[in-house]
Coordinates of C-alpha atoms in Angstrom, one line a residue:
X151 CA -0.2 4.1 -11.1
X152 CA 0.6 3.2 -7.4
X153 CA -2.4 0.9 -6.4
X154 CA -3.5 -1.8 -3.8
X155 CA -6.6 -3.1 -5.4
X156 CA -7.8 -4.3 -2.2
X157 CA -10.1 -5.2 -4.0
X158 CA -10.2 -3.8 -7.6
X159 CA -13.6 -2.1 -8.1
X160 CA -15.3 0.0 -10.8
X161 CA -13.7 3.3 -9.4
X162 CA -10.3 1.7 -10.4
X163 CA -11.6 0.9 -13.8
X164 CA -12.9 4.5 -14.1
X165 CA -9.3 5.7 -13.4
X166 CA -7.8 3.3 -16.1
X167 CA -10.2 4.5 -18.6
X168 CA -9.8 8.2 -17.9
X169 CA -6.1 7.9 -17.9
X170 CA -6.1 6.4 -21.4
X171 CA -8.7 9.0 -22.4
X172 CA -6.3 11.8 -21.2
X173 CA -2.9 10.3 -22.7
X174 CA -4.4 8.2 -25.6
X175 CA -5.8 4.8 -26.2
X176 CA -2.6 3.1 -26.9
X177 CA -1.1 4.1 -23.4
X178 CA 0.4 1.2 -21.5
X179 CA -0.3 1.2 -17.9
X180 CA 2.2 0.0 -15.2
X181 CA 1.0 -0.4 -11.8
X182 CA 3.2 -0.5 -8.6
X183 CA 1.1 -2.6 -6.3
X184 CA 1.2 -3.6 -2.6
X185 CA 1.8 -7.3 -2.0
X186 CA 0.1 -9.4 0.7
X187 CA 0.0 -6.6 3.1
X188 CA -1.5 -3.1 2.8
X189 CA -0.7 0.5 3.8
X190 CA -3.4 0.7 6.5
X191 CA -1.7 -2.1 8.4
X192 CA -3.9 -4.8 7.4
X193 CA -3.8 -8.2 5.5
X194 CA -4.7 -7.9 1.8
X195 CA -8.1 -9.5 1.0
X196 CA -6.5 -11.8 -1.7
X197 CA -2.9 -12.8 -2.2
X198 CA -0.9 -10.5 -4.5
X199 CA -0.5 -12.6 -7.6
X200 CA -4.3 -13.0 -8.0
X201 CA -5.0 -9.4 -7.3
X202 CA -2.3 -8.6 -10.0
X203 CA -4.0 -11.0 -12.5
X204 CA -7.3 -9.5 -12.0
X205 CA -5.7 -6.1 -12.7
X206 CA -4.2 -7.0 -16.0
X207 CA -7.4 -8.8 -17.1
X208 CA -9.3 -5.5 -16.2
X209 CA -7.0 -3.1 -18.2
X210 CA -3.7 -2.7 -16.7
X211 CA -0.6 -4.0 -18.8
X212 CA 2.2 -4.8 -16.1
X213 CA 2.0 -5.0 -12.3
X214 CA 5.3 -4.5 -10.5
X215 CA 5.3 -5.3 -6.7
X216 CA 5.8 -2.5 -4.2
X217 CA 8.0 -4.1 -1.8
X218 CA 6.9 -4.9 1.7
X219 CA 8.7 -2.3 3.9
X220 CA 7.1 0.6 1.7
X221 CA 3.8 -1.0 1.2
X222 CA 3.2 -1.1 5.0
X223 CA 4.6 2.4 6.0
X224 CA 3.1 6.0 6.3
X225 CA 1.6 7.6 3.3
X226 CA 4.9 9.4 2.7
X227 CA 7.0 6.2 2.6
X228 CA 4.4 4.4 0.7
X229 CA 4.3 7.0 -2.0
X230 CA 7.9 7.4 -2.1
X231 CA 8.3 3.5 -2.6
X232 CA 5.9 3.6 -5.4
X233 CA 7.6 6.5 -7.1
X234 CA 10.9 4.7 -6.7
X235 CA 9.5 1.5 -8.5
X236 CA 8.0 3.5 -11.4
X237 CA 11.0 5.7 -11.9
X238 CA 13.4 2.8 -11.6
X239 CA 11.5 1.1 -14.5
X240 CA 12.8 3.6 -17.0
X241 CA 9.6 3.4 -19.1
X242 CA 7.0 5.5 -17.0
X243 CA 6.3 9.0 -18.2
X244 CA 3.1 9.9 -16.1
X245 CA 1.9 8.9 -12.6
X246 CA -2.0 8.9 -12.7
X247 CA -4.0 8.8 -9.5
X248 CA -7.5 9.9 -8.2
X249 CA -8.1 12.9 -6.1
X250 CA -11.0 15.0 -4.9
X251 CA -9.8 18.2 -6.5
X252 CA -9.0 16.7 -9.9
X253 CA -6.1 19.2 -10.7
X254 CA -2.4 18.4 -10.4
X255 CA -1.2 22.1 -9.8
X256 CA -2.6 22.8 -6.6
X257 CA -1.4 19.5 -5.1
X258 CA 2.1 20.2 -6.6
X259 CA 1.8 23.6 -4.7
X260 CA 0.9 21.9 -1.5
X261 CA 3.8 19.4 -2.0
X262 CA 6.3 22.1 -2.5
X263 CA 5.1 23.8 0.7
X264 CA 5.5 20.6 2.7
X265 CA 9.0 20.3 1.5
X266 CA 9.8 24.0 2.0
X267 CA 12.4 25.1 4.8
X268 CA 9.7 27.1 6.6
X269 CA 7.3 24.2 7.0
X270 CA 9.1 22.1 9.8
X271 CA 9.0 25.1 12.2
X272 CA 5.5 25.9 11.3
X273 CA 4.4 22.2 12.1
X274 CA 6.6 21.9 15.2
X275 CA 4.9 24.9 17.0
X276 CA 1.5 23.3 16.4
X277 CA 2.4 19.8 17.4
X278 CA 3.2 21.0 20.9
X279 CA -0.4 21.6 21.5
X280 CA -1.0 17.8 21.4
X281 CA -3.5 17.7 18.6
X282 CA -3.2 15.3 15.8
X283 CA -0.6 15.4 13.2
X284 CA -3.1 15.8 10.3
X285 CA -4.8 18.9 12.2
X286 CA -1.4 20.5 12.8
X287 CA -0.2 19.7 9.3
X288 CA -3.2 21.6 7.9
X289 CA -2.9 24.6 10.1
X290 CA 0.8 25.1 9.2
X291 CA 0.0 25.0 5.6
X292 CA -2.8 27.4 6.1
X293 CA -0.4 29.7 7.7
X294 CA 1.9 29.5 4.8
X295 CA -0.4 29.2 1.7
X296 CA -3.7 30.3 3.1
X297 CA -6.8 28.4 4.2
X298 CA -8.3 28.0 0.8
X299 CA -5.3 25.9 -0.4
X300 CA -4.9 24.0 3.0
X301 CA -8.4 22.8 2.9
X302 CA -7.4 20.4 0.2
X303 CA -5.5 18.3 2.9
X304 CA -8.9 17.4 4.5
X305 CA -9.6 14.5 2.2
X306 CA -7.8 11.2 1.8
X307 CA -7.1 10.9 -1.8
X308 CA -5.9 14.5 -2.1
X309 CA -3.6 13.8 0.9
X310 CA -2.2 10.7 -0.9
X311 CA -1.8 12.7 -4.1
X312 CA 0.4 15.3 -2.4
X313 CA 2.6 12.6 -1.1
X314 CA 3.0 11.2 -4.6
X315 CA 3.9 14.9 -5.7
X316 CA 6.2 15.3 -2.9
X317 CA 8.0 12.1 -3.9
X318 CA 8.3 13.2 -7.5
X319 CA 9.8 16.7 -6.3
X320 CA 12.1 15.1 -3.8
X321 CA 13.5 12.8 -6.3
X322 CA 13.6 15.3 -9.2
X323 CA 11.7 12.8 -11.1
X324 CA 10.8 13.6 -14.8
X325 CA 7.5 11.6 -14.2
X326 CA 4.5 14.0 -14.6
X327 CA 1.7 13.9 -12.1
X328 CA -1.8 13.3 -13.7
X329 CA -4.8 13.3 -11.5
X330 CA -8.4 12.4 -12.3
X331 CA -11.3 13.7 -10.1
X332 CA -12.5 10.9 -7.9
X333 CA -16.1 10.2 -8.0
X334 CA -18.3 7.7 -5.9
X335 CA -18.3 6.7 -2.3
X336 CA -15.8 8.5 -0.1
X337 CA -12.7 6.7 1.1
X338 CA -13.8 4.3 4.1
X339 CA -17.4 5.5 3.4
X340 CA -20.7 3.3 3.1
X341 CA -22.0 2.3 -0.2
X342 CA -23.9 4.9 -2.1
X343 CA -26.5 3.8 -4.5
X344 CA -25.2 4.3 -8.4
X345 CA -21.8 5.4 -7.2
X346 CA -18.4 3.7 -7.4
X347 CA -18.1 1.7 -4.2
X348 CA -15.2 2.1 -1.8
X349 CA -13.0 -0.9 -1.3
X350 CA -13.6 -0.7 2.5
X351 CA -17.3 -0.9 2.0
X352 CA -16.8 -4.1 -0.2
X353 CA -14.6 -5.6 2.5
X354 CA -17.2 -4.9 5.2
X355 CA -19.9 -6.7 3.1
X356 CA -17.6 -9.8 2.8
X357 CA -16.8 -9.6 6.4
X358 CA -20.5 -9.7 7.3
X359 CA -21.1 -12.7 5.1
X360 CA -22.8 -10.7 2.1
X361 CA -20.6 -12.4 -0.4
X362 CA -22.8 -12.2 -3.5
X363 CA -23.7 -8.6 -2.9
X364 CA -20.0 -7.8 -2.6
X365 CA -19.0 -9.8 -5.6
X366 CA -21.8 -8.0 -7.6
X367 CA -20.0 -4.8 -7.1
X368 CA -16.6 -6.1 -8.4
X369 CA -15.4 -6.1 -12.0
X370 CA -15.9 -9.8 -13.6
X371 CA -12.0 -10.6 -13.5
X372 CA -11.9 -9.6 -9.7
X373 CA -15.1 -11.5 -8.9
X374 CA -13.7 -14.5 -10.9
X375 CA -10.4 -14.6 -9.0
X376 CA -12.2 -14.0 -5.6
X377 CA -14.4 -17.1 -6.3
X378 CA -11.4 -19.3 -7.3
X379 CA -9.4 -18.3 -4.3
X380 CA -12.4 -18.8 -2.1
X381 CA -13.0 -22.3 -3.5
X382 CA -9.3 -23.1 -2.8
X383 CA -9.6 -22.1 0.8
X384 CA -7.5 -18.9 0.4
X385 CA -10.1 -16.2 0.6
X386 CA -11.3 -14.0 2.2
X387 CA -8.2 -13.0 4.1
X388 CA -8.8 -11.2 7.3
X389 CA -6.4 -10.5 10.2
X390 CA -8.9 -11.8 12.7
X391 CA -8.4 -15.4 11.2
X392 CA -4.9 -15.6 12.7
X393 CA -5.6 -13.4 15.8
X394 CA -4.1 -16.0 18.2
X395 CA -0.8 -15.9 16.2
X396 CA -0.9 -12.2 16.2
X397 CA -1.5 -12.1 20.0
X398 CA 1.3 -14.8 20.7
X399 CA 3.7 -12.8 18.8
X400 CA 2.8 -9.5 20.7
X401 CA 2.9 -11.2 24.0
X402 CA 6.3 -12.6 23.5
X403 CA 7.9 -9.3 22.6
X404 CA 9.8 -7.3 25.1
X405 CA 9.4 -3.6 25.7
X406 CA 12.6 -3.0 23.9
X407 CA 11.3 -5.0 21.0
X408 CA 8.3 -2.6 20.7
X409 CA 10.7 0.3 21.1
X410 CA 12.5 -0.6 18.0
X411 CA 9.3 0.0 16.0
X412 CA 8.8 3.5 17.4
X413 CA 10.7 5.7 15.0
X414 CA 9.4 9.0 16.6
X415 CA 10.2 7.9 20.2
X416 CA 6.8 9.3 21.2
X417 CA 5.7 6.7 23.7
X418 CA 3.5 4.7 21.4
X419 CA 5.7 1.6 21.9
X420 CA 5.0 1.5 25.7
X421 CA 1.3 2.0 25.3
X422 CA 1.2 -1.1 22.8
X423 CA 3.5 -3.1 25.0
X424 CA 1.3 -2.5 28.1
X425 CA -1.9 -3.2 26.2
X426 CA -0.5 -6.4 24.6
X427 CA 0.1 -7.9 28.2
X428 CA -3.5 -8.4 29.0
X429 CA -5.6 -7.7 25.9
X430 CA -7.6 -10.6 24.3
X431 CA -7.9 -9.1 20.8
X432 CA -6.0 -6.8 18.6
X433 CA -8.9 -4.4 18.5
X434 CA -8.7 -4.2 22.3
X435 CA -4.8 -3.5 22.1
X436 CA -5.5 -0.6 19.5
X437 CA -8.2 0.8 21.6
X438 CA -6.1 0.9 24.8
X439 CA -3.2 2.4 22.9
X440 CA -5.1 4.9 21.1
X441 CA -4.9 8.7 21.8
X442 CA -6.5 11.6 19.9
X443 CA -2.9 12.4 18.4
X444 CA -2.6 9.2 16.6
X445 CA -4.7 7.7 13.9
X446 CA -5.6 4.0 14.1
X447 CA -3.7 3.3 10.9
X448 CA -0.4 4.0 12.5
X449 CA -1.1 1.8 15.5
X450 CA -2.2 -1.1 13.1
X451 CA 1.0 -0.6 11.2
X452 CA 3.1 -0.9 14.3
X453 CA 1.1 -4.1 15.3
X454 CA 1.6 -5.6 11.7
X455 CA 5.3 -4.7 11.9
X456 CA 5.6 -6.6 15.2
X457 CA 3.7 -9.6 13.8
X458 CA 6.0 -9.7 10.7
X459 CA 9.1 -9.0 12.6
X460 CA 10.0 -6.1 10.6
X461 CA 11.9 -3.0 12.1
X462 CA 12.9 0.4 10.5
X463 CA 16.4 -0.9 10.1
X464 CA 14.9 -3.5 7.6
X465 CA 13.9 -0.8 5.2
X466 CA 16.7 -0.7 2.4
X467 CA 18.0 2.7 1.3
X468 CA 16.4 2.3 -2.0
X469 CA 14.2 -0.3 -3.9
X470 CA 16.9 -2.9 -5.0
X471 CA 15.0 -4.7 -7.7
X472 CA 11.9 -4.6 -9.8
X473 CA 9.6 -7.7 -9.3
X474 CA 6.7 -8.3 -11.9
X475 CA 3.6 -9.9 -10.5
X476 CA 1.6 -10.0 -13.8
X477 CA 1.6 -9.0 -17.3
X478 CA 0.0 -9.2 -20.9
X479 CA 1.6 -9.1 -24.1
X480 CA 2.1 -5.3 -23.9
X481 CA 3.5 -5.8 -20.3
X482 CA 5.9 -8.3 -21.7
X483 CA 7.1 -5.9 -24.3
X484 CA 7.6 -3.3 -21.5
X485 CA 9.6 -5.9 -19.5
X486 CA 11.8 -6.3 -22.5
X487 CA 12.3 -2.5 -22.7
X488 CA 13.0 -2.4 -18.9
X489 CA 15.8 -4.8 -19.2
X490 CA 17.6 -2.0 -21.2
X491 CA 16.3 1.0 -19.5
X492 CA 15.7 0.1 -15.8
X493 CA 18.1 1.3 -13.1
X494 CA 17.8 -1.8 -10.9
X495 CA 17.6 -5.5 -11.9
X496 CA 14.2 -7.2 -12.9
X497 CA 13.5 -10.2 -10.9
X498 CA 11.3 -12.6 -12.7
X499 CA 12.3 -15.8 -10.9
X500 CA 12.7 -15.5 -7.2
X501 CA 15.8 -17.9 -7.2
X502 CA 17.6 -15.4 -9.2
X503 CA 18.0 -13.1 -6.2
X504 CA 21.0 -15.2 -5.4
X505 CA 22.8 -13.1 -8.2
X506 CA 22.1 -9.9 -6.5
X507 CA 23.6 -8.2 -3.7
X508 CA 22.9 -8.7 0.1
X509 CA 20.4 -6.0 0.5
X510 CA 18.2 -7.6 -2.3
X511 CA 18.6 -11.0 -0.8
X512 CA 17.6 -9.7 2.7
X513 CA 14.5 -7.9 1.1
X514 CA 13.3 -11.0 -0.6
X515 CA 13.9 -13.1 2.5
X516 CA 11.6 -10.6 4.4
X517 CA 9.0 -11.0 1.6
X518 CA 9.1 -14.8 1.9
X519 CA 8.7 -14.8 5.7
X520 CA 5.8 -12.3 5.5
X521 CA 4.0 -14.5 2.8
X522 CA 4.3 -17.5 5.2
X523 CA 2.7 -15.3 7.9
X524 CA 0.0 -14.1 5.5
X525 CA -1.2 -17.6 4.5
X526 CA -2.0 -18.3 8.2
X527 CA -5.0 -16.0 7.8
X528 CA -6.4 -18.2 5.0
X529 CA -9.9 -19.6 5.9
X530 CA -8.4 -23.2 5.2
X531 CA -5.3 -23.9 7.2
X532 CA -4.6 -26.9 4.9
X533 CA -4.1 -24.2 2.1
X534 CA -1.2 -22.3 4.1
X535 CA 1.7 -24.4 3.1
X536 CA 5.0 -22.3 3.5
X537 CA 7.6 -21.5 1.0
X538 CA 5.2 -20.1 -1.6
X539 CA 7.2 -16.9 -2.3
X540 CA 10.1 -19.0 -3.7
X541 CA 7.8 -21.1 -6.1
X542 CA 5.5 -18.6 -7.5
X543 CA 6.4 -16.4 -10.7
X544 CA 4.6 -13.8 -12.5
X545 CA 1.3 -14.4 -14.1
X546 CA 1.7 -14.0 -17.8
X547 CA -1.4 -13.7 -19.8
X548 CA -1.2 -14.1 -23.6
X549 CA 1.9 -16.0 -23.8
X550 CA 4.9 -18.1 -22.1
X551 CA 6.7 -16.5 -19.1
X552 CA 9.8 -14.3 -19.7
X553 CA 13.1 -15.9 -19.4

């Protein structure tokens, strides 16, 4: 699975259970999970090792980190990074994910269409109209496959599922897609009585101070981890807590610094740069830079990349190592198998990166810097000591840590 667990909720448990029902009760589940920052361009609610621990205590067996540059990129790059991690492990046979349609075949057909030689021209002709990328993509697919298939691109989990399928096809992976029909509240939707909650709705409750109501919606392991982190001054983590640091970084950047973030050279960098000169909040910057063509998530990611000091040049050509965040006894056995089968090194001790190549060392240095910046959003600044990335190893449940 490729996950964020921001936070883990009952809908995620449903996917874990349904995956084992489909593949067998002894199926081992490996998760590629975002670290301290997530794909929508935001801080994760809880630090990565504790989210990974809750995942393993709730039914996963091994959680591997999805490295930062992929975790905070577009859906296409996010999916590709997750597929790289799972493929490189050498032990994964199926990629399970939720979708609104609940069937892998139509999603694979859409993925093949988006990779076809006819698609780029069909898309380009529609982008010239100035409409949103999502609307133009759906119209282009409709012209190639028909509206009854293109309509699947209207919902968030189908869209992400198509990106997973694209990554599998592009990389000629032997991993099979397995999708479970998503039930419960819609992505970014409000709470619905009796339905699985959305992660965004739970975060909204926590942001509004409705802590007990929010925690009542979480699996026991996730609620326990949240309480422990809150007691230590490390939760909840919201970007607003270190907004002055974000604004300081943006105001000290030059227009050329912003330009380095705009891969499409579409003028977004200048809009963000101009807005950052006078805005007094990140929300104000995003509102001033927003146009109907671009989603807020893309703007949030550019602001986050600016804060973290990331540029497209920092994205390695391929995932250079696999880093476990948490494992149980089954996960430890998987790690042993991965040491024989994986196509890249397994990094269980951060200091061992010194034995790897320069690309791996640069990536872990980026992760370390990002973690230090993440801690500035802890509710208690006294808990935000630097250097944590080099000190913390995987959470091993049921036995001593692997050598």
